[in-house]
PDB file of C-alpha atoms in Angstrom:
ATOM      1  CA  MET X 614      -0.294   0.266  -0.634  1.00  0.00           C
ATOM      2  CA  SER X 615       1.866   3.360  -0.788  1.00  0.00           C
ATOM      3  CA  LEU X 616       2.250   6.190   1.757  1.00  0.00           C
ATOM      4  CA  ILE X 617      -0.301   8.093   0.083  1.00  0.00           C
ATOM      5  CA  ALA X 618      -2.915   5.634   0.801  1.00  0.00           C
ATOM      6  CA  LEU X 619      -2.444   5.607   3.582  1.00  0.00           C
ATOM      7  CA  CYS X 620      -2.730   8.802   4.380  1.00  0.00           C
ATOM      8  CA  THR X 621      -6.036   8.959   3.123  1.00  0.00           C
ATOM      9  CA  THR X 622      -9.110   8.993   5.238  1.00  0.00           C
ATOM     10  CA  THR X 623     -12.477   7.870   3.252  1.00  0.00           C
ATOM     11  CA  HIS X 624     -15.205   9.389   3.302  1.00  0.00           C
ATOM     12  CA  ALA X 625     -18.617   8.087   3.104  1.00  0.00           C
ATOM     13  CA  ALA X 626     -20.331  11.045   0.988  1.00  0.00           C
ATOM     14  CA  ASP X 627     -23.672  12.972   2.421  1.00  0.00           C
ATOM     15  CA  TYR X 628     -27.424  11.653   2.499  1.00  0.00           C
ATOM     16  CA  THR X 629     -28.568  13.983  -0.766  1.00  0.00           C
ATOM     17  CA  GLY X 630     -32.518  12.696  -0.104  1.00  0.00           C
ATOM     18  CA  PRO X 631     -35.866  14.128   1.015  1.00  0.00           C
ATOM     19  CA  LEU X 632     -35.605  15.268   5.071  1.00  0.00           C
ATOM     20  CA  PHE X 633     -38.556  14.779   7.017  1.00  0.00           C
ATOM     21  CA  ASP X 634     -37.472  16.500  10.517  1.00  0.00           C
ATOM     22  CA  ALA X 635     -39.883  14.568  13.299  1.00  0.00           C
ATOM     23  CA  HIS X 636     -40.007  16.751  15.205  1.00  0.00           C
ATOM     24  CA  LEU X 637     -40.216  20.564  15.435  1.00  0.00           C
ATOM     25  CA  HIS X 638     -41.740  23.451  17.610  1.00  0.00           C
ATOM     26  CA  TYR X 639     -42.883  27.185  15.998  1.00  0.00           C
ATOM     27  CA  ASN X 640     -42.939  28.509  19.519  1.00  0.00           C
ATOM     28  CA  GLU X 641     -44.294  32.374  20.357  1.00  0.00           C
ATOM     29  CA  GLU X 642     -41.080  33.338  20.617  1.00  0.00           C
ATOM     30  CA  ALA X 643     -39.574  31.792  16.499  1.00  0.00           C
ATOM     31  CA  TRP X 644     -42.432  34.059  15.524  1.00  0.00           C
ATOM     32  CA  ASP X 645     -45.635  35.445  17.903  1.00  0.00           C
ATOM     33  CA  GLY X 646     -47.751  36.919  14.948  1.00  0.00           C
ATOM     34  CA  ARG X 647     -46.301  40.060  14.264  1.00  0.00           C
ATOM     35  CA  SER X 648     -42.361  40.917  14.668  1.00  0.00           C
ATOM     36  CA  GLY X 649     -40.977  37.641  16.091  1.00  0.00           C
ATOM     37  CA  PRO X 650     -36.900  37.217  14.709  1.00  0.00           C
ATOM     38  CA  HIS X 651     -38.095  34.009  12.389  1.00  0.00           C
ATOM     39  CA  PRO X 652     -41.385  35.220  10.645  1.00  0.00           C
ATOM     40  CA  PRO X 653     -43.170  32.157   8.027  1.00  0.00           C
ATOM     41  CA  ALA X 654     -40.370  33.064   5.334  1.00  0.00           C
ATOM     42  CA  ASP X 655     -37.677  32.552   6.839  1.00  0.00           C
ATOM     43  CA  VAL X 656     -38.056  29.521   8.422  1.00  0.00           C
ATOM     44  CA  LEU X 657     -39.961  27.638   4.949  1.00  0.00           C
ATOM     45  CA  ALA X 658     -36.722  29.341   3.888  1.00  0.00           C
ATOM     46  CA  ARG X 659     -34.944  27.421   5.977  1.00  0.00           C
ATOM     47  CA  MET X 660     -36.640  24.103   5.594  1.00  0.00           C
ATOM     48  CA  LYS X 661     -35.828  24.794   1.776  1.00  0.00           C
ATOM     49  CA  ALA X 662     -32.097  25.263   1.657  1.00  0.00           C
ATOM     50  CA  SER X 663     -31.683  21.789   3.614  1.00  0.00           C
ATOM     51  CA  GLY X 664     -34.287  19.659   1.554  1.00  0.00           C
ATOM     52  CA  VAL X 665     -36.007  19.142   4.376  1.00  0.00           C
ATOM     53  CA  ARG X 666     -39.873  18.366   2.704  1.00  0.00           C
ATOM     54  CA  ALA X 667     -42.482  17.563   5.002  1.00  0.00           C
ATOM     55  CA  ILE X 668     -42.520  18.194   9.240  1.00  0.00           C
ATOM     56  CA  VAL X 669     -44.641  16.985  12.437  1.00  0.00           C
ATOM     57  CA  ALA X 670     -45.342  20.657  13.411  1.00  0.00           C
ATOM     58  CA  ASN X 671     -45.880  20.852  17.553  1.00  0.00           C
ATOM     59  CA  SER X 672     -46.328  24.360  18.961  1.00  0.00           C
ATOM     60  CA  ARG X 673     -46.841  26.179  21.872  1.00  0.00           C
ATOM     61  CA  PRO X 674     -49.131  27.234  21.521  1.00  0.00           C
ATOM     62  CA  ASN X 675     -50.827  25.334  18.949  1.00  0.00           C
ATOM     63  CA  ALA X 676     -52.094  28.576  17.475  1.00  0.00           C
ATOM     64  CA  GLY X 677     -47.536  28.404  15.348  1.00  0.00           C
ATOM     65  CA  SER X 678     -48.095  24.742  13.979  1.00  0.00           C
ATOM     66  CA  LEU X 679     -51.596  26.125  12.243  1.00  0.00           C
ATOM     67  CA  THR X 680     -50.218  29.265  10.555  1.00  0.00           C
ATOM     68  CA  LEU X 681     -47.289  27.093   8.951  1.00  0.00           C
ATOM     69  CA  ALA X 682     -50.199  24.340   7.967  1.00  0.00           C
ATOM     70  CA  GLY X 683     -52.460  26.830   6.793  1.00  0.00           C
ATOM     71  CA  LEU X 684     -49.738  28.907   4.623  1.00  0.00           C
ATOM     72  CA  PRO X 685     -49.903  29.120   0.914  1.00  0.00           C
ATOM     73  CA  GLN X 686     -45.947  29.731   0.645  1.00  0.00           C
ATOM     74  CA  THR X 687     -45.632  25.980   2.976  1.00  0.00           C
ATOM     75  CA  ARG X 688     -47.371  24.387  -0.162  1.00  0.00           C
ATOM     76  CA  GLU X 689     -45.104  26.721  -2.741  1.00  0.00           C
ATOM     77  CA  ALA X 690     -41.510  26.014  -0.780  1.00  0.00           C
ATOM     78  CA  GLY X 691     -42.491  21.886  -0.663  1.00  0.00           C
ATOM     79  CA  VAL X 692     -43.090  21.407   3.081  1.00  0.00           C
ATOM     80  CA  THR X 693     -46.015  18.909   3.887  1.00  0.00           C
ATOM     81  CA  VAL X 694     -47.106  19.929   7.567  1.00  0.00           C
ATOM     82  CA  VAL X 695     -47.851  17.233   9.954  1.00  0.00           C
ATOM     83  CA  PRO X 696     -49.400  19.101  13.278  1.00  0.00           C
ATOM     84  CA  PHE X 697     -49.612  17.597  16.605  1.00  0.00           C
ATOM     85  CA  VAL X 698     -51.402  19.307  19.482  1.00  0.00           C
ATOM     86  CA  ARG X 699     -49.603  20.010  21.629  1.00  0.00           C
ATOM     87  CA  LEU X 700     -50.179  19.818  25.480  1.00  0.00           C
ATOM     88  CA  TYR X 701     -48.933  23.862  26.287  1.00  0.00           C
ATOM     89  CA  ARG X 702     -50.776  26.867  26.304  1.00  0.00           C
ATOM     90  CA  ASN X 703     -47.800  28.499  27.637  1.00  0.00           C
ATOM     91  CA  ARG X 704     -44.573  27.882  29.484  1.00  0.00           C
ATOM     92  CA  ALA X 705     -46.436  26.435  33.106  1.00  0.00           C
ATOM     93  CA  ASP X 706     -48.412  23.884  31.554  1.00  0.00           C
ATOM     94  CA  TYR X 707     -45.018  21.923  31.237  1.00  0.00           C
ATOM     95  CA  THR X 708     -44.208  20.618  34.815  1.00  0.00           C
ATOM     96  CA  GLY X 709     -48.332  19.602  35.212  1.00  0.00           C
ATOM     97  CA  TRP X 710     -50.487  19.014  31.855  1.00  0.00           C
ATOM     98  CA  PHE X 711     -50.783  15.225  33.831  1.00  0.00           C
ATOM     99  CA  ALA X 712     -53.672  15.714  35.512  1.00  0.00           C
ATOM    100  CA  ASP X 713     -54.566  19.514  34.180  1.00  0.00           C
ATOM    101  CA  ASP X 714     -58.423  18.730  33.240  1.00  0.00           C
ATOM    102  CA  THR X 715     -57.874  21.720  31.717  1.00  0.00           C
ATOM    103  CA  ILE X 716     -55.437  20.039  29.284  1.00  0.00           C
ATOM    104  CA  TYR X 717     -57.535  17.146  28.535  1.00  0.00           C
ATOM    105  CA  ASP X 718     -60.508  19.854  27.478  1.00  0.00           C
ATOM    106  CA  MET X 719     -58.018  21.378  24.761  1.00  0.00           C
ATOM    107  CA  VAL X 720     -56.197  18.117  23.546  1.00  0.00           C
ATOM    108  CA  GLN X 721     -60.216  17.861  23.141  1.00  0.00           C
ATOM    109  CA  THR X 722     -61.355  21.448  21.339  1.00  0.00           C
ATOM    110  CA  GLU X 723     -58.426  21.421  19.204  1.00  0.00           C
ATOM    111  CA  LEU X 724     -59.290  17.203  17.670  1.00  0.00           C
ATOM    112  CA  ALA X 725     -63.139  18.671  17.285  1.00  0.00           C
ATOM    113  CA  ARG X 726     -61.599  21.647  15.483  1.00  0.00           C
ATOM    114  CA  GLY X 727     -58.801  20.150  13.291  1.00  0.00           C
ATOM    115  CA  THR X 728     -56.693  22.253  11.231  1.00  0.00           C
ATOM    116  CA  PRO X 729     -56.483  23.776   7.597  1.00  0.00           C
ATOM    117  CA  VAL X 730     -54.443  21.018   6.499  1.00  0.00           C
ATOM    118  CA  GLY X 731     -56.612  18.051   7.871  1.00  0.00           C
ATOM    119  CA  PRO X 732     -56.956  16.481  11.462  1.00  0.00           C
ATOM    120  CA  TYR X 733     -55.204  16.241  14.062  1.00  0.00           C
ATOM    121  CA  ARG X 734     -52.564  13.369  13.381  1.00  0.00           C
ATOM    122  CA  GLY X 735     -50.916  13.042  17.102  1.00  0.00           C
ATOM    123  CA  LEU X 736     -50.657  14.215  20.693  1.00  0.00           C
ATOM    124  CA  GLY X 737     -47.025  15.883  21.870  1.00  0.00           C
ATOM    125  CA  GLU X 738     -44.693  16.986  22.222  1.00  0.00           C
ATOM    126  CA  PHE X 739     -45.036  16.298  25.860  1.00  0.00           C
ATOM    127  CA  HIS X 740     -42.759  16.093  28.562  1.00  0.00           C
ATOM    128  CA  LEU X 741     -42.612  13.527  32.135  1.00  0.00           C
ATOM    129  CA  TYR X 742     -39.555  15.093  34.658  1.00  0.00           C
ATOM    130  CA  ASP X 743     -40.983  12.435  37.152  1.00  0.00           C
ATOM    131  CA  SER X 744     -41.333   9.146  35.326  1.00  0.00           C
ATOM    132  CA  ALA X 745     -44.526   8.592  37.691  1.00  0.00           C
ATOM    133  CA  ASN X 746     -46.491  11.274  36.246  1.00  0.00           C
ATOM    134  CA  ALA X 747     -46.895   9.343  33.166  1.00  0.00           C
ATOM    135  CA  ASN X 748     -49.946   7.473  35.935  1.00  0.00           C
ATOM    136  CA  GLY X 749     -51.286  11.283  36.227  1.00  0.00           C
ATOM    137  CA  PRO X 750     -55.062  11.292  35.220  1.00  0.00           C
ATOM    138  CA  VAL X 751     -54.563  13.036  31.988  1.00  0.00           C
ATOM    139  CA  ALA X 752     -50.739  11.200  31.067  1.00  0.00           C
ATOM    140  CA  LYS X 753     -53.512   8.080  31.553  1.00  0.00           C
ATOM    141  CA  LYS X 754     -56.695   9.804  29.318  1.00  0.00           C
ATOM    142  CA  LEU X 755     -54.387  11.002  26.907  1.00  0.00           C
ATOM    143  CA  MET X 756     -53.253   7.766  25.664  1.00  0.00           C
ATOM    144  CA  ALA X 757     -56.212   5.807  25.961  1.00  0.00           C
ATOM    145  CA  LEU X 758     -57.146   8.344  23.344  1.00  0.00           C
ATOM    146  CA  ALA X 759     -54.183   8.610  21.043  1.00  0.00           C
ATOM    147  CA  GLU X 760     -54.588   4.793  20.774  1.00  0.00           C
ATOM    148  CA  GLN X 761     -58.467   4.265  19.821  1.00  0.00           C
ATOM    149  CA  ARG X 762     -58.287   6.963  17.528  1.00  0.00           C
ATOM    150  CA  ASP X 763     -54.819   6.515  15.839  1.00  0.00           C
ATOM    151  CA  LEU X 764     -53.120   9.516  17.354  1.00  0.00           C
ATOM    152  CA  VAL X 765     -48.917   9.441  17.240  1.00  0.00           C
ATOM    153  CA  VAL X 766     -47.550  10.391  20.461  1.00  0.00           C
ATOM    154  CA  LEU X 767     -44.601  12.623  20.881  1.00  0.00           C
ATOM    155  CA  ALA X 768     -42.722  12.128  23.895  1.00  0.00           C
ATOM    156  CA  HIS X 769     -40.228  13.652  25.804  1.00  0.00           C
ATOM    157  CA  VAL X 770     -39.498  11.220  28.744  1.00  0.00           C
ATOM    158  CA  ASP X 771     -37.180   8.161  30.535  1.00  0.00           C
ATOM    159  CA  ASP X 772     -37.106   4.735  29.659  1.00  0.00           C
ATOM    160  CA  THR X 773     -39.056   4.113  32.771  1.00  0.00           C
ATOM    161  CA  ALA X 774     -41.852   6.509  31.667  1.00  0.00           C
ATOM    162  CA  ILE X 775     -42.477   4.357  28.269  1.00  0.00           C
ATOM    163  CA  ASP X 776     -43.011   0.833  29.948  1.00  0.00           C
ATOM    164  CA  LEU X 777     -45.876   3.605  32.516  1.00  0.00           C
ATOM    165  CA  LEU X 778     -46.845   4.963  29.134  1.00  0.00           C
ATOM    166  CA  MET X 779     -47.852   2.231  26.929  1.00  0.00           C
ATOM    167  CA  ALA X 780     -49.101   0.127  30.027  1.00  0.00           C
ATOM    168  CA  ASN X 781     -52.466   3.512  30.371  1.00  0.00           C
ATOM    169  CA  THR X 782     -53.270   1.747  26.452  1.00  0.00           C
ATOM    170  CA  PRO X 783     -55.895  -0.427  25.757  1.00  0.00           C
ATOM    171  CA  SER X 784     -53.492  -2.302  24.024  1.00  0.00           C
ATOM    172  CA  GLN X 785     -50.511  -2.291  26.288  1.00  0.00           C
ATOM    173  CA  GLY X 786     -48.643  -0.515  24.120  1.00  0.00           C
ATOM    174  CA  GLN X 787     -49.001  -3.446  21.341  1.00  0.00           C
ATOM    175  CA  LYS X 788     -51.084  -1.303  19.005  1.00  0.00           C
ATOM    176  CA  ALA X 789     -49.849   2.028  20.844  1.00  0.00           C
ATOM    177  CA  ARG X 790     -47.534   4.251  18.115  1.00  0.00           C
ATOM    178  CA  LEU X 791     -45.022   6.519  20.211  1.00  0.00           C
ATOM    179  CA  ILE X 792     -42.081   8.829  18.871  1.00  0.00           C
ATOM    180  CA  TRP X 793     -39.667   8.936  21.774  1.00  0.00           C
ATOM    181  CA  ALA X 794     -37.921  12.229  21.579  1.00  0.00           C
ATOM    182  CA  HIS X 795     -34.404  12.121  21.663  1.00  0.00           C
ATOM    183  CA  THR X 796     -34.770   8.383  22.121  1.00  0.00           C
ATOM    184  CA  GLY X 797     -34.543   9.068  26.090  1.00  0.00           C
ATOM    185  CA  ILE X 798     -32.934  12.345  25.978  1.00  0.00           C
ATOM    186  CA  GLY X 799     -30.895  11.097  29.714  1.00  0.00           C
ATOM    187  CA  GLY X 800     -29.063   8.506  27.791  1.00  0.00           C
ATOM    188  CA  ALA X 801     -30.566   5.581  28.501  1.00  0.00           C
ATOM    189  CA  PRO X 802     -28.524   2.649  27.361  1.00  0.00           C
ATOM    190  CA  VAL X 803     -28.620   1.087  24.714  1.00  0.00           C
ATOM    191  CA  GLU X 804     -29.906  -2.258  25.307  1.00  0.00           C
ATOM    192  CA  ARG X 805     -32.457  -0.895  26.882  1.00  0.00           C
ATOM    193  CA  VAL X 806     -33.471   0.451  23.711  1.00  0.00           C
ATOM    194  CA  ASP X 807     -33.541  -2.772  22.014  1.00  0.00           C
ATOM    195  CA  ALA X 808     -35.098  -4.124  24.820  1.00  0.00           C
ATOM    196  CA  LEU X 809     -37.636  -1.612  24.659  1.00  0.00           C
ATOM    197  CA  MET X 810     -38.071  -1.569  20.433  1.00  0.00           C
ATOM    198  CA  ALA X 811     -38.617  -5.157  20.700  1.00  0.00           C
ATOM    199  CA  ARG X 812     -41.781  -4.960  23.368  1.00  0.00           C
ATOM    200  CA  TYR X 813     -43.355  -2.662  21.826  1.00  0.00           C
ATOM    201  CA  PRO X 814     -43.920  -2.281  18.160  1.00  0.00           C
ATOM    202  CA  GLY X 815     -45.497   1.095  17.405  1.00  0.00           C
ATOM    203  CA  LEU X 816     -42.470   2.888  20.014  1.00  0.00           C
ATOM    204  CA  VAL X 817     -40.261   4.960  17.145  1.00  0.00           C
ATOM    205  CA  GLY X 818     -37.080   6.827  18.216  1.00  0.00           C
ATOM    206  CA  GLU X 819     -36.278  10.364  17.346  1.00  0.00           C
ATOM    207  CA  LEU X 820     -32.906  11.007  17.853  1.00  0.00           C
ATOM    208  CA  SER X 821     -31.755  15.197  18.169  1.00  0.00           C
ATOM    209  CA  TYR X 822     -30.241  15.713  21.086  1.00  0.00           C
ATOM    210  CA  ARG X 823     -29.312  11.453  22.109  1.00  0.00           C
ATOM    211  CA  PRO X 824     -26.353  11.401  24.292  1.00  0.00           C
ATOM    212  CA  GLY X 825     -23.786   9.008  22.391  1.00  0.00           C
ATOM    213  CA  LEU X 826     -25.109   9.505  18.966  1.00  0.00           C
ATOM    214  CA  VAL X 827     -22.298   9.894  17.165  1.00  0.00           C
ATOM    215  CA  CYS X 828     -17.981   9.863  17.116  1.00  0.00           C
ATOM    216  CA  ASP X 829     -15.676  12.258  16.534  1.00  0.00           C
ATOM    217  CA  ASP X 830     -16.263  11.819  13.099  1.00  0.00           C
ATOM    218  CA  ASN X 831     -19.864  13.202  13.322  1.00  0.00           C
ATOM    219  CA  GLN X 832     -20.174   9.029  12.030  1.00  0.00           C
ATOM    220  CA  LEU X 833     -23.191   7.577  14.376  1.00  0.00           C
ATOM    221  CA  CYS X 834     -20.800   5.421  17.747  1.00  0.00           C
ATOM    222  CA  PRO X 835     -20.532   1.825  16.746  1.00  0.00           C
ATOM    223  CA  ALA X 836     -23.746   0.660  19.322  1.00  0.00           C
ATOM    224  CA  TRP X 837     -26.017   2.841  17.670  1.00  0.00           C
ATOM    225  CA  ARG X 838     -24.790   1.621  13.928  1.00  0.00           C
ATOM    226  CA  ALA X 839     -26.316  -1.628  15.034  1.00  0.00           C
ATOM    227  CA  LEU X 840     -28.916  -0.529  16.919  1.00  0.00           C
ATOM    228  CA  LEU X 841     -30.092   1.404  13.553  1.00  0.00           C
ATOM    229  CA  LEU X 842     -29.410  -1.736  11.010  1.00  0.00           C
ATOM    230  CA  LYS X 843     -30.942  -3.711  13.331  1.00  0.00           C
ATOM    231  CA  TYR X 844     -33.691  -1.609  13.710  1.00  0.00           C
ATOM    232  CA  PRO X 845     -33.913   0.427  10.324  1.00  0.00           C
ATOM    233  CA  THR X 846     -38.145   0.904  10.565  1.00  0.00           C
ATOM    234  CA  ARG X 847     -37.717   2.527  13.892  1.00  0.00           C
ATOM    235  CA  PHE X 848     -35.879   5.985  13.625  1.00  0.00           C
ATOM    236  CA  VAL X 849     -37.029   9.074  12.720  1.00  0.00           C
ATOM    237  CA  ILE X 850     -34.901  12.675  12.897  1.00  0.00           C
ATOM    238  CA  GLY X 851     -36.034  15.553  14.253  1.00  0.00           C
ATOM    239  CA  SER X 852     -34.699  19.226  14.282  1.00  0.00           C
ATOM    240  CA  ASP X 853     -35.977  20.319  17.775  1.00  0.00           C
ATOM    241  CA  THR X 854     -36.405  23.361  17.491  1.00  0.00           C
ATOM    242  CA  TRP X 855     -37.313  24.008  20.742  1.00  0.00           C
ATOM    243  CA  VAL X 856     -35.279  28.031  21.107  1.00  0.00           C
ATOM    244  CA  ASN X 857     -34.795  30.486  18.453  1.00  0.00           C
ATOM    245  CA  GLN X 858     -31.184  29.963  18.522  1.00  0.00           C
ATOM    246  CA  ARG X 859     -31.776  25.732  16.765  1.00  0.00           C
ATOM    247  CA  TRP X 860     -33.140  27.879  14.145  1.00  0.00           C
ATOM    248  CA  GLN X 861     -30.243  29.770  14.384  1.00  0.00           C
ATOM    249  CA  HIS X 862     -28.335  26.311  12.810  1.00  0.00           C
ATOM    250  CA  TYR X 863     -31.384  24.819  11.464  1.00  0.00           C
ATOM    251  CA  GLU X 864     -29.475  23.814   8.204  1.00  0.00           C
ATOM    252  CA  GLY X 865     -26.267  22.691  10.354  1.00  0.00           C
ATOM    253  CA  LEU X 866     -28.542  20.543  12.152  1.00  0.00           C
ATOM    254  CA  MET X 867     -30.110  19.414   8.411  1.00  0.00           C
ATOM    255  CA  GLN X 868     -26.490  19.237   7.527  1.00  0.00           C
ATOM    256  CA  GLY X 869     -25.015  17.395  10.615  1.00  0.00           C
ATOM    257  CA  TYR X 870     -27.950  14.177  10.076  1.00  0.00           C
ATOM    258  CA  ARG X 871     -26.854  13.840   6.339  1.00  0.00           C
ATOM    259  CA  GLN X 872     -23.221  13.428   7.436  1.00  0.00           C
ATOM    260  CA  TRP X 873     -24.083  10.263   9.667  1.00  0.00           C
ATOM    261  CA  LEU X 874     -26.628   8.905   6.944  1.00  0.00           C
ATOM    262  CA  GLY X 875     -24.058   9.106   4.741  1.00  0.00           C
ATOM    263  CA  GLY X 876     -22.468   6.769   6.382  1.00  0.00           C
ATOM    264  CA  LEU X 877     -24.672   4.061   6.049  1.00  0.00           C
ATOM    265  CA  PRO X 878     -26.639   1.940   3.845  1.00  0.00           C
ATOM    266  CA  ALA X 879     -28.442   3.561   0.984  1.00  0.00           C
ATOM    267  CA  ASP X 880     -31.744   1.771   1.611  1.00  0.00           C
ATOM    268  CA  VAL X 881     -31.527   2.201   5.722  1.00  0.00           C
ATOM    269  CA  ALA X 882     -30.664   5.722   5.201  1.00  0.00           C
ATOM    270  CA  ARG X 883     -33.602   6.595   2.771  1.00  0.00           C
ATOM    271  CA  LYS X 884     -35.709   5.024   5.916  1.00  0.00           C
ATOM    272  CA  VAL X 885     -34.144   6.869   8.316  1.00  0.00           C
ATOM    273  CA  ALA X 886     -33.729  10.939   6.170  1.00  0.00           C
ATOM    274  CA  TRP X 887     -37.050  10.243   5.310  1.00  0.00           C
ATOM    275  CA  ASP X 888     -39.560   6.759   4.941  1.00  0.00           C
ATOM    276  CA  ASN X 889     -40.216   5.608   8.534  1.00  0.00           C
ATOM    277  CA  ALA X 890     -41.508   8.965   9.374  1.00  0.00           C
ATOM    278  CA  ALA X 891     -43.386   8.993   5.951  1.00  0.00           C
ATOM    279  CA  GLY X 892     -45.233   5.466   6.289  1.00  0.00           C
ATOM    280  CA  LEU X 893     -46.289   6.881   9.677  1.00  0.00           C
ATOM    281  CA  PHE X 894     -48.622   8.631   8.580  1.00  0.00           C
ATOM    282  CA  GLY X 895     -49.273   8.540   4.933  1.00  0.00           C
ATOM    283  CA  VAL X 896     -46.871  11.148   3.198  1.00  0.00           C
ATOM    284  CA  ALA X 897     -46.433  10.567  -0.172  1.00  0.00           C
ATOM    285  CA  ARG X 898     -41.803  10.579  -1.296  1.00  0.00           C
ATOM    286  CA  PRO X 899     -41.251  14.408  -3.132  1.00  0.00           C
TER     287      PRO X 899
END
């Protein structure tokens, strides 16, 4: 082998296909309907520049998602909006929603109203900072409602809460469809994620902020690469634009995904980038 060959590192080409952002917020601080720093034209331009062709929109309050869903500019940008009912009217709702009947009433009202692009397709994102609150009365009712109405749940919870939430569905988690935000932002071991994937056929891992996902070369770390290859239809990507800084770096976030997706087999990369989320919601490939 030549010295040149020894000194050359081969990198996979970046993934170039469409992206489905399965965890996007358009919260009031991004754009308050008047003068926020990221009006619709800005965020749609960022999506278009990044090759994002569909989004799961869940916003505080829900007016942000409804705005994106209803604008002709969204269609002109080639972006499909999949709207979720966010459980938060304001920041105060983050810590008590699981026992607040007014949240349940709000969800019912939103589901009855629908959106400019049709029915809501899911509930969440919601947070549980104490996993025991998965057994709160409203959390129980919403998990049962989601399964009964074939709604996808987007949950920011730990691995213990996944088991508790699934236990509160009519099928004990066998028919429930739940996107696990960050696939456990607290860093549940890969072995635990693997066990939960095996236990619940409708559990899908979303990969923003996931500790230990990528290594120094911005490729998947070996354990995570093996897990995605084992469950190629069970992972999705997302931006989690929960603060404005995430919008400011949106294109970079999406490019980071393209880099490690490029290191996967082409069929697996396509599934994680687009097909898995699109299949959940019946969105056609652009």
